[in-house]
């Protein structure tokens, strides 16, 4: 087949034909309307280095990606040339179950990894959004975590070490593979949550957890948001050990319930879980819950799954998805601000609050006639950000239509540490090859 | 230092002359930390009480081009706070206020000089605690803990300091005051707070921290198993972990330690025991008993001679006291000792402990072991007499061999004490010149003048020579 496209030709030379996605797949990787010129999937660290050398030489930007589930996050990109997908680096490199640790390549999907670990009754207790499709590298680069962070922590708490290729092509190791390690600076933390702006993560070492014997979810419904919040805060400050305490307003995934709800995840040995279910029941009653239900193992997976893809999974597809990080005592006020935003914009505002962690997701959808008043939406988001920052929190917009993004900074202000961030970026990626423009302050 | 008097006068103007230490006798208090084999005298010590004072001292140090080093309470075990090139020690003992306790949000705001245990004591009556619990927690400061990313017995289940610190205020190396992270779980941007934690005082002076408080568990079960051999005890550790049990703590003491502890404190341990394992479970009481039974079974499978169960809290405290008193008792075994610190994958414990016994025999240097077995974090205690130069030389060889073994089995050269001065030479065992070059790059961002805690962490040309490696032409700081 004659190759008319010189870029394709060059990339084929570097990674082989199997490593260059067909052009009709490019749209899948579009970011805020920017369609990449090519998507390459190197099959070794060597090939990654070669792609980076090539990109630097050709002055092409490189967007590191796993499976592309979170490419929508970020400010409008400056330049989208090459998407570098880790999807072909998808092997477990080292796994000794009795050590309860493993090293895995970054392109492995979390779901595939969990299946392997389950054979030894272990797992990585992360359940990030789109956890079935998301890759280890993507999860790490976005520090994404889900509901279970209340009990087990977030990605940041599980990473022991990693290898990354810097934009210069140099491969660097940080951390190690043991559960404790304070040798040298903890540079893992730099890459975790860096949204692909500092390097291409190629492998990650994690600590693991044994799978719990059983898992149950309790759903309780109240008339008032305040009652749900109080129940949640009461449980959060008790000696119970829920995996998650998730509040929902304006719809709960997998149910038709319209009232405010609280989903409480519990795991462990049967006696431990039973006792906690009883305690939750008592707290619910005291706080005036109107319904309490317990979900067993089979529906468990569905529940977790639908929370991960909040607010999809049978819900509306959001037009704007945002996330606030707050002190837990500030959540209730913020939820009311979010609902007021929905009223102002005459759209549906749905809320999922991780009550023990102070993380509140707000999804906006259902605009009248499908018209999105970009200016008003941008204004409303600015107001919501203020509601969060006024109480010492912060607010980021995870996805929004391009017209809205043009008018906002999706990350919000970073404060005086920004200068150091810029210097770190300049040191690790001096030519600004990686994911330009998307991160905080246009990094 | 040419203009020492001038410097002292200016420092006194900032913190008051009562809080500037200059006389040689008083300065010796600040010449070393817990790793007493290293000593260096600072030119002057200042004890500020506010962030502004710290900032002013740092600016002054820059103007005079004098090194400055933060010091918590000097319990470090890697020589991290030593003024190796002289200069100003900024002692944070007077910045020891708990500024805010917010139980509803499970947070506290503390100054760096707050002693670790005092924070827990401040909230324990309300049913809360601060989880990171180094064995030195009665003395060490939270600022020091953050600088070293310290762990402790309960790290196994609850993680290290980094997992419990949300926000920091730091005086940067040029004297600016900057906040990182915050009082909420997530803040946008690079996780600079995470990189500062564990940077061993080389990025600036931490002046405030926002930390998590945890709710005290509903119940504990603590048991102690006495084993014939250290091999069997370490296999029991692996079996517990692979049975899917994550205890809150899983600690080991070997024969020599048991003997020393017994002779000092008479806890009633058999003098001929090979090893003692302490296992603590915590959490919800319902269901805990069945885990105790499981552990009992595992212990028995590994020829456990005797199991003691803590019946009540007094019993539990007694067991922990026996563990935490171990270091105190070791003084009986030799005039000097070095607490080594390495980590290995848990399954490698039996092999590594055997290798350490061989190393001990080879160099005729006794080694005792008391350590965080559940994490694979070993603390071989190397016993010697510093008055004997020949022993000192052999001790150095012992240290090198132990750490080499840790690195060889996929482990690391420090799990909690840090690199400081003590382990600089061994960094090439686990990091390539490229890995180290990146660390140097990052250091230069935070500490471009190199005045903040110089001479630590990074290997020198001598280090490479000592390990028989070729010296790389980059990655040595200052190049
Ligand atoms: C008996 C004993 C048992 C121990 N057990 C443990 C254990 O179980 N786990 C463990 O992790 N450690 C343990 N340690 C080691 C030691 O206690 C810890 O490293 C502790 O965190 C040091 O705190 P410190 O306040 O004494 O710090 P220092 O020794 O004063 O300083 C340590 C380092 O921190 C820097 N530093 C101190 N304060 C600041 C600040 N405010 N800003 C910036 N840098 C600062 C110093 O410059 C230095 O580099 C033990 C030590 C002893 C003596």
Tab-separated table of C-alpha atoms in Angstrom, chain B residues 24-393:
chain	number	residue	atom	x	y	z
B	24	UNK	CA	30.492	26.160	72.560
B	25	UNK	CA	29.195	24.005	75.409
B	26	UNK	CA	25.554	24.667	74.632
B	27	UNK	CA	26.220	24.207	70.941
B	28	UNK	CA	27.372	20.614	71.501
B	29	UNK	CA	23.748	19.676	72.164
B	30	UNK	CA	23.207	20.409	68.477
B	31	UNK	CA	26.255	18.614	67.135
B	32	UNK	CA	24.493	15.317	66.422
B	33	UNK	CA	21.188	13.490	66.249
B	34	UNK	CA	20.394	9.890	67.245
B	35	UNK	CA	23.062	8.601	64.883
B	36	UNK	CA	25.805	9.685	67.248
B	37	UNK	CA	28.609	8.357	65.073
B	38	UNK	CA	28.360	11.628	63.126
B	39	UNK	CA	29.185	14.958	64.690
B	40	UNK	CA	29.443	18.527	63.429
B	41	UNK	CA	29.231	21.736	65.377
B	42	UNK	CA	27.023	24.546	64.065
B	43	UNK	CA	28.262	28.119	64.331
B	44	UNK	CA	25.062	29.254	65.930
B	45	UNK	CA	21.598	27.979	66.822
B	46	UNK	CA	18.448	30.095	66.707
B	47	UNK	CA	15.073	29.272	68.195
B	48	UNK	CA	12.390	31.273	66.379
B	49	UNK	CA	8.733	31.298	67.415
B	50	UNK	CA	7.009	32.504	64.273
B	51	UNK	CA	7.063	31.820	60.560
B	52	UNK	CA	8.061	35.446	60.005
B	53	UNK	CA	11.077	34.991	62.232
B	54	UNK	CA	12.064	31.856	60.333
B	55	UNK	CA	11.709	33.758	57.088
B	56	UNK	CA	13.855	36.603	58.381
B	57	UNK	CA	16.545	34.174	59.565
B	58	UNK	CA	16.590	32.446	56.179
B	59	UNK	CA	16.883	35.762	54.348
B	60	UNK	CA	19.697	36.734	56.631
B	61	UNK	CA	21.514	33.454	56.029
B	62	UNK	CA	21.232	34.083	52.301
B	63	UNK	CA	22.640	37.573	52.636
B	64	UNK	CA	25.602	36.221	54.550
B	65	UNK	CA	25.889	33.178	52.325
B	66	UNK	CA	25.780	30.887	55.372
B	67	UNK	CA	24.227	27.397	55.423
B	68	UNK	CA	21.041	26.934	57.465
B	69	UNK	CA	19.509	23.704	58.687
B	70	UNK	CA	16.165	22.935	60.292
B	71	UNK	CA	16.138	20.862	63.419
B	72	UNK	CA	13.155	19.291	65.139
B	73	UNK	CA	14.118	17.403	68.245
B	74	UNK	CA	17.233	15.706	66.968
B	75	UNK	CA	15.998	12.111	67.175
B	76	UNK	CA	16.844	11.486	63.525
B	77	UNK	CA	18.901	8.397	62.788
B	78	UNK	CA	20.694	9.422	59.610
B	79	UNK	CA	22.514	12.576	60.624
B	80	UNK	CA	20.004	14.701	58.714
B	81	UNK	CA	20.172	17.813	60.904
B	82	UNK	CA	23.942	18.058	61.184
B	83	UNK	CA	25.579	21.332	60.220
B	84	UNK	CA	28.267	19.596	58.197
B	85	UNK	CA	29.548	22.853	56.748
B	86	UNK	CA	28.794	24.834	59.875
B	87	UNK	CA	26.198	27.571	59.706
B	88	UNK	CA	22.914	28.264	61.457
B	89	UNK	CA	20.709	25.582	62.945
B	90	UNK	CA	17.102	26.717	63.031
B	91	UNK	CA	15.713	24.774	65.977
B	92	UNK	CA	11.941	24.591	65.891
B	93	UNK	CA	11.326	23.504	69.467
B	94	UNK	CA	9.630	26.740	70.392
B	95	UNK	CA	7.233	26.560	67.480
B	96	UNK	CA	5.300	23.894	69.299
B	97	UNK	CA	1.716	25.025	69.352
B	98	UNK	CA	-1.240	23.033	68.169
B	99	UNK	CA	-2.981	25.843	66.311
B	100	UNK	CA	-6.307	24.233	65.571
B	101	UNK	CA	-8.144	21.013	66.200
B	102	UNK	CA	-11.153	20.460	63.979
B	103	UNK	CA	-12.630	17.125	64.947
B	104	UNK	CA	-15.664	17.419	62.693
B	105	UNK	CA	-13.303	17.511	59.720
B	106	UNK	CA	-10.720	15.239	61.368
B	107	UNK	CA	-7.927	17.752	60.944
B	108	UNK	CA	-5.370	19.504	63.076
B	109	UNK	CA	-3.108	22.406	62.265
B	110	UNK	CA	0.215	22.213	64.048
B	111	UNK	CA	3.501	23.996	64.222
B	112	UNK	CA	6.504	21.862	63.295
B	113	UNK	CA	7.938	21.596	66.791
B	114	UNK	CA	4.884	19.792	68.211
B	115	UNK	CA	6.012	16.467	69.622
B	116	UNK	CA	4.252	13.627	67.812
B	117	UNK	CA	2.680	11.976	70.861
B	118	UNK	CA	1.365	15.270	72.241
B	119	UNK	CA	-0.944	15.642	69.262
B	120	UNK	CA	-2.511	12.263	69.921
B	121	UNK	CA	-2.752	13.108	73.602
B	122	UNK	CA	-4.556	16.330	72.772
B	123	UNK	CA	-7.357	14.524	70.980
B	124	UNK	CA	-7.496	11.070	72.512
B	125	UNK	CA	-10.156	11.882	75.077
B	126	UNK	CA	-12.405	12.779	72.193
B	127	UNK	CA	-11.697	9.417	70.604
B	128	UNK	CA	-9.202	10.524	67.938
B	129	UNK	CA	-5.494	10.060	67.280
B	130	UNK	CA	-2.712	10.961	64.879
B	131	UNK	CA	-1.779	7.730	63.123
B	132	UNK	CA	1.945	7.919	62.255
B	133	UNK	CA	3.643	6.569	65.373
B	134	UNK	CA	7.430	6.319	65.145
B	135	UNK	CA	8.881	4.410	68.067
B	136	UNK	CA	10.422	7.739	69.060
B	137	UNK	CA	7.024	9.440	69.201
B	138	UNK	CA	7.472	10.648	72.774
B	139	UNK	CA	10.323	12.841	71.594
B	140	UNK	CA	10.308	13.443	67.842
B	141	UNK	CA	8.663	16.449	66.234
B	142	UNK	CA	5.998	16.440	63.567
B	143	UNK	CA	8.196	18.710	61.441
B	144	UNK	CA	10.959	16.111	61.631
B	145	UNK	CA	8.448	13.372	60.819
B	146	UNK	CA	7.367	15.253	57.716
B	147	UNK	CA	10.950	15.900	56.652
B	148	UNK	CA	11.764	12.192	57.016
B	149	UNK	CA	8.351	10.844	55.943
B	150	UNK	CA	8.482	8.770	59.099
B	151	UNK	CA	6.658	5.551	59.720
B	152	UNK	CA	6.117	3.416	62.767
B	153	UNK	CA	4.685	0.100	63.898
B	154	UNK	CA	1.201	0.976	62.639
B	155	UNK	CA	2.402	2.013	59.183
B	156	UNK	CA	1.503	-1.453	57.970
B	157	UNK	CA	-2.177	-0.655	57.967
B	158	UNK	CA	-2.273	3.120	58.103
B	159	UNK	CA	0.585	4.211	55.870
B	160	UNK	CA	3.415	6.648	56.499
B	161	UNK	CA	3.448	10.371	57.290
B	162	UNK	CA	2.843	11.307	53.657
B	163	UNK	CA	-0.555	9.622	53.780
B	164	UNK	CA	-1.593	11.826	56.701
B	165	UNK	CA	-0.427	15.302	55.749
B	166	UNK	CA	-2.785	17.460	53.699
B	167	UNK	CA	-1.166	20.836	53.736
B	168	UNK	CA	2.129	22.505	54.518
B	169	UNK	CA	3.415	25.983	55.041
B	170	UNK	CA	7.090	26.286	54.202
B	171	UNK	CA	9.650	29.025	54.279
B	172	UNK	CA	11.441	28.522	50.992
B	173	UNK	CA	15.192	28.655	50.734
B	174	UNK	CA	15.044	32.317	49.764
B	175	UNK	CA	12.805	33.178	52.675
B	176	UNK	CA	9.411	33.316	51.011
B	177	UNK	CA	6.404	31.854	52.807
B	178	UNK	CA	4.356	29.505	50.632
B	179	UNK	CA	1.495	27.114	51.321
B	180	UNK	CA	1.155	23.749	49.619
B	181	UNK	CA	-1.883	21.495	49.563
B	182	UNK	CA	-4.483	22.694	52.029
B	183	UNK	CA	-7.156	21.605	54.436
B	184	UNK	CA	-9.041	19.670	51.755
B	185	UNK	CA	-8.092	16.371	50.151
B	186	UNK	CA	-7.340	17.561	46.658
B	187	UNK	CA	-5.777	20.683	45.280
B	188	UNK	CA	-5.137	21.270	41.584
B	189	UNK	CA	-1.592	21.279	40.242
B	190	UNK	CA	1.487	19.195	40.916
B	191	UNK	CA	1.602	17.559	44.320
B	192	UNK	CA	4.454	19.643	45.648
B	193	UNK	CA	3.428	18.932	49.202
B	194	UNK	CA	4.050	15.261	48.399
B	195	UNK	CA	7.537	15.988	47.126
B	196	UNK	CA	8.432	18.139	50.124
B	197	UNK	CA	7.449	15.329	52.488
B	198	UNK	CA	10.536	13.167	52.821
B	199	UNK	CA	12.906	15.779	51.373
B	200	UNK	CA	14.930	15.688	54.594
B	201	UNK	CA	14.996	19.400	55.207
B	202	UNK	CA	16.690	20.237	51.912
B	203	UNK	CA	13.775	22.134	50.315
B	204	UNK	CA	13.068	24.732	52.996
B	205	UNK	CA	11.833	25.057	56.550
B	206	UNK	CA	8.392	23.635	57.262
B	207	UNK	CA	6.587	26.016	59.570
B	208	UNK	CA	3.075	24.615	59.698
B	209	UNK	CA	1.237	21.423	58.794
B	210	UNK	CA	-2.369	20.420	58.336
B	211	UNK	CA	-2.661	16.769	59.287
B	212	UNK	CA	-5.409	14.174	59.390
B	213	UNK	CA	-6.744	12.850	62.641
B	214	UNK	CA	-8.264	9.394	62.739
B	215	UNK	CA	-11.070	8.032	64.847
B	216	UNK	CA	-9.759	5.567	67.398
B	217	UNK	CA	-10.664	2.007	66.456
B	218	UNK	CA	-13.492	0.348	68.329
B	219	UNK	CA	-11.276	-2.420	69.579
B	220	UNK	CA	-7.841	-4.032	69.558
B	221	UNK	CA	-6.572	-7.551	69.803
B	222	UNK	CA	-2.896	-7.837	70.555
B	223	UNK	CA	-1.047	-11.095	70.700
B	224	UNK	CA	2.520	-12.102	71.146
B	225	UNK	CA	4.025	-15.315	69.853
B	226	UNK	CA	7.297	-16.809	71.004
B	227	UNK	CA	9.123	-18.774	68.307
B	228	UNK	CA	12.010	-21.206	68.361
B	229	UNK	CA	13.725	-19.677	65.352
B	230	UNK	CA	13.694	-16.413	63.505
B	231	UNK	CA	13.074	-18.360	60.305
B	232	UNK	CA	9.794	-19.710	61.595
B	233	UNK	CA	8.730	-16.306	62.846
B	234	UNK	CA	9.424	-14.674	59.498
B	235	UNK	CA	7.582	-17.396	57.644
B	236	UNK	CA	4.639	-16.767	59.962
B	237	UNK	CA	4.732	-13.099	58.873
B	238	UNK	CA	4.409	-14.076	55.225
B	239	UNK	CA	1.623	-16.532	56.017
B	240	UNK	CA	-0.400	-13.899	57.842
B	241	UNK	CA	-0.160	-11.461	54.946
B	242	UNK	CA	-0.944	-14.080	52.346
B	243	UNK	CA	-3.936	-15.277	54.375
B	244	UNK	CA	-5.426	-11.880	53.583
B	245	UNK	CA	-5.017	-10.417	57.043
B	246	UNK	CA	-3.578	-6.918	57.307
B	247	UNK	CA	-2.873	-6.409	60.973
B	248	UNK	CA	-2.503	-2.889	62.325
B	249	UNK	CA	1.029	-3.822	63.348
B	250	UNK	CA	3.288	-6.833	62.975
B	251	UNK	CA	6.595	-6.472	64.784
B	252	UNK	CA	9.499	-8.789	65.416
B	253	UNK	CA	12.296	-9.029	67.965
B	254	UNK	CA	15.027	-11.619	67.661
B	255	UNK	CA	16.842	-13.657	70.332
B	256	UNK	CA	19.507	-11.122	71.332
B	257	UNK	CA	16.908	-8.371	71.658
B	258	UNK	CA	14.596	-10.592	73.694
B	259	UNK	CA	17.455	-11.381	76.016
B	260	UNK	CA	18.422	-7.738	76.460
B	261	UNK	CA	14.838	-6.675	77.025
B	262	UNK	CA	14.271	-9.491	79.474
B	263	UNK	CA	17.365	-8.731	81.485
B	264	UNK	CA	16.466	-5.060	81.638
B	265	UNK	CA	12.734	-5.218	82.243
B	266	UNK	CA	11.738	-8.778	83.217
B	267	UNK	CA	8.709	-9.137	81.004
B	268	UNK	CA	8.902	-12.902	81.392
B	269	UNK	CA	10.250	-13.832	77.960
B	270	UNK	CA	12.156	-17.119	77.785
B	271	UNK	CA	15.856	-16.311	77.402
B	272	UNK	CA	16.386	-19.012	74.816
B	273	UNK	CA	13.610	-17.882	72.444
B	274	UNK	CA	14.590	-17.386	68.799
B	275	UNK	CA	12.093	-14.642	68.020
B	276	UNK	CA	9.013	-12.864	69.280
B	277	UNK	CA	6.239	-11.627	67.015
B	278	UNK	CA	3.774	-9.015	68.148
B	279	UNK	CA	0.585	-8.819	66.132
B	280	UNK	CA	-2.059	-6.200	66.659
B	281	UNK	CA	-5.446	-6.169	65.011
B	282	UNK	CA	-7.673	-3.156	65.289
B	283	UNK	CA	-11.023	-2.035	64.002
B	284	UNK	CA	-14.517	-3.293	64.548
B	285	UNK	CA	-14.703	-5.849	67.312
B	286	UNK	CA	-17.373	-7.971	65.633
B	287	UNK	CA	-15.485	-10.565	63.655
B	288	UNK	CA	-12.070	-9.807	65.103
B	289	UNK	CA	-11.977	-12.953	67.174
B	290	UNK	CA	-12.044	-15.132	64.093
B	291	UNK	CA	-8.902	-13.397	62.829
B	292	UNK	CA	-7.240	-13.996	66.170
B	293	UNK	CA	-8.045	-17.672	65.716
B	294	UNK	CA	-6.617	-17.638	62.219
B	295	UNK	CA	-3.395	-16.058	63.428
B	296	UNK	CA	-3.217	-18.529	66.301
B	297	UNK	CA	-3.446	-21.324	63.787
B	298	UNK	CA	-0.715	-19.790	61.622
B	299	UNK	CA	1.509	-19.355	64.666
B	300	UNK	CA	0.997	-22.976	65.612
B	301	UNK	CA	1.744	-24.117	62.076
B	302	UNK	CA	5.101	-22.437	62.435
B	303	UNK	CA	5.983	-24.188	65.702
B	304	UNK	CA	5.124	-21.295	67.928
B	305	UNK	CA	6.194	-22.211	71.445
B	306	UNK	CA	3.771	-19.986	73.295
B	307	UNK	CA	1.128	-17.389	72.495
B	308	UNK	CA	0.131	-14.617	74.877
B	309	UNK	CA	-3.078	-12.689	74.333
B	310	UNK	CA	-3.575	-9.228	75.773
B	311	UNK	CA	-6.658	-9.549	77.975
B	312	UNK	CA	-7.178	-5.847	78.461
B	313	UNK	CA	-5.701	-2.469	77.663
B	314	UNK	CA	-3.140	-2.711	80.469
B	315	UNK	CA	-1.922	-5.986	78.983
B	316	UNK	CA	-1.759	-4.434	75.553
B	317	UNK	CA	0.244	-1.473	76.828
B	318	UNK	CA	2.621	-3.903	78.492
B	319	UNK	CA	3.263	-5.750	75.264
B	320	UNK	CA	3.919	-2.499	73.406
B	321	UNK	CA	6.153	-1.276	76.162
B	322	UNK	CA	8.286	-4.364	75.785
B	323	UNK	CA	8.630	-3.552	72.089
B	324	UNK	CA	9.234	0.146	72.490
B	325	UNK	CA	11.692	-0.358	75.334
B	326	UNK	CA	13.867	-2.531	73.118
B	327	UNK	CA	16.119	0.318	71.999
B	328	UNK	CA	16.671	1.376	75.582
B	329	UNK	CA	17.706	-2.132	76.545
B	330	UNK	CA	20.205	-2.456	73.728
B	331	UNK	CA	22.602	-0.127	75.482
B	332	UNK	CA	23.350	-3.125	77.698
B	333	UNK	CA	24.720	-5.143	74.815
B	334	UNK	CA	27.523	-2.910	73.621
B	335	UNK	CA	28.892	0.580	74.200
B	336	UNK	CA	27.637	1.722	70.788
B	337	UNK	CA	25.119	0.619	68.243
B	338	UNK	CA	23.891	1.669	64.830
B	339	UNK	CA	20.265	1.109	63.965
B	340	UNK	CA	20.313	0.032	60.358
B	341	UNK	CA	17.205	0.520	58.268
B	342	UNK	CA	16.400	-1.368	55.083
B	343	UNK	CA	13.287	-2.745	53.446
B	344	UNK	CA	12.850	-5.999	51.581
B	345	UNK	CA	9.857	-7.668	49.982
B	346	UNK	CA	8.155	-9.555	52.795
B	347	UNK	CA	8.752	-12.967	51.259
B	348	UNK	CA	12.496	-12.276	51.291
B	349	UNK	CA	12.621	-11.786	55.060
B	350	UNK	CA	13.800	-15.297	56.000
B	351	UNK	CA	16.550	-15.232	53.399
B	352	UNK	CA	17.685	-11.727	54.259
B	353	UNK	CA	17.756	-12.368	57.996
B	354	UNK	CA	19.857	-15.462	57.376
B	355	UNK	CA	22.237	-13.416	55.249
B	356	UNK	CA	22.513	-10.833	58.007
B	357	UNK	CA	23.419	-13.542	60.498
B	358	UNK	CA	26.151	-14.681	58.105
B	359	UNK	CA	27.444	-11.138	57.717
B	360	UNK	CA	27.527	-10.780	61.483
B	361	UNK	CA	29.558	-13.948	61.775
B	362	UNK	CA	31.879	-13.061	58.920
B	363	UNK	CA	32.929	-9.769	60.492
B	364	UNK	CA	32.564	-10.891	64.073
B	365	UNK	CA	30.222	-8.005	64.813
B	366	UNK	CA	27.092	-8.902	66.790
B	367	UNK	CA	23.774	-7.878	65.216
B	368	UNK	CA	20.393	-7.823	66.927
B	369	UNK	CA	17.076	-7.357	65.121
B	370	UNK	CA	13.960	-5.515	66.215
B	371	UNK	CA	11.776	-4.334	63.376
B	372	UNK	CA	8.556	-3.726	61.472
B	373	UNK	CA	8.247	-7.225	60.027
B	374	UNK	CA	4.874	-6.746	58.391
B	375	UNK	CA	6.340	-4.061	56.125
B	376	UNK	CA	9.550	-5.972	55.511
B	377	UNK	CA	11.271	-3.001	57.173
B	378	UNK	CA	14.301	-4.442	58.962
B	379	UNK	CA	16.358	-2.705	61.627
B	380	UNK	CA	19.504	-4.749	62.119
B	381	UNK	CA	21.184	-3.262	65.166
B	382	UNK	CA	24.902	-3.343	64.694
B	383	UNK	CA	26.682	-3.527	68.064
B	384	UNK	CA	30.225	-2.282	68.545
B	385	UNK	CA	32.669	-0.191	70.512
B	386	UNK	CA	33.618	3.044	68.817
B	387	UNK	CA	36.899	3.204	70.715
B	388	UNK	CA	38.138	0.290	68.640
B	389	UNK	CA	39.065	1.539	65.158
B	390	UNK	CA	39.271	-1.962	63.781
B	391	UNK	CA	35.680	-2.662	64.856
B	392	UNK	CA	34.565	0.601	63.308
B	393	UNK	CA	36.035	-0.438	60.014
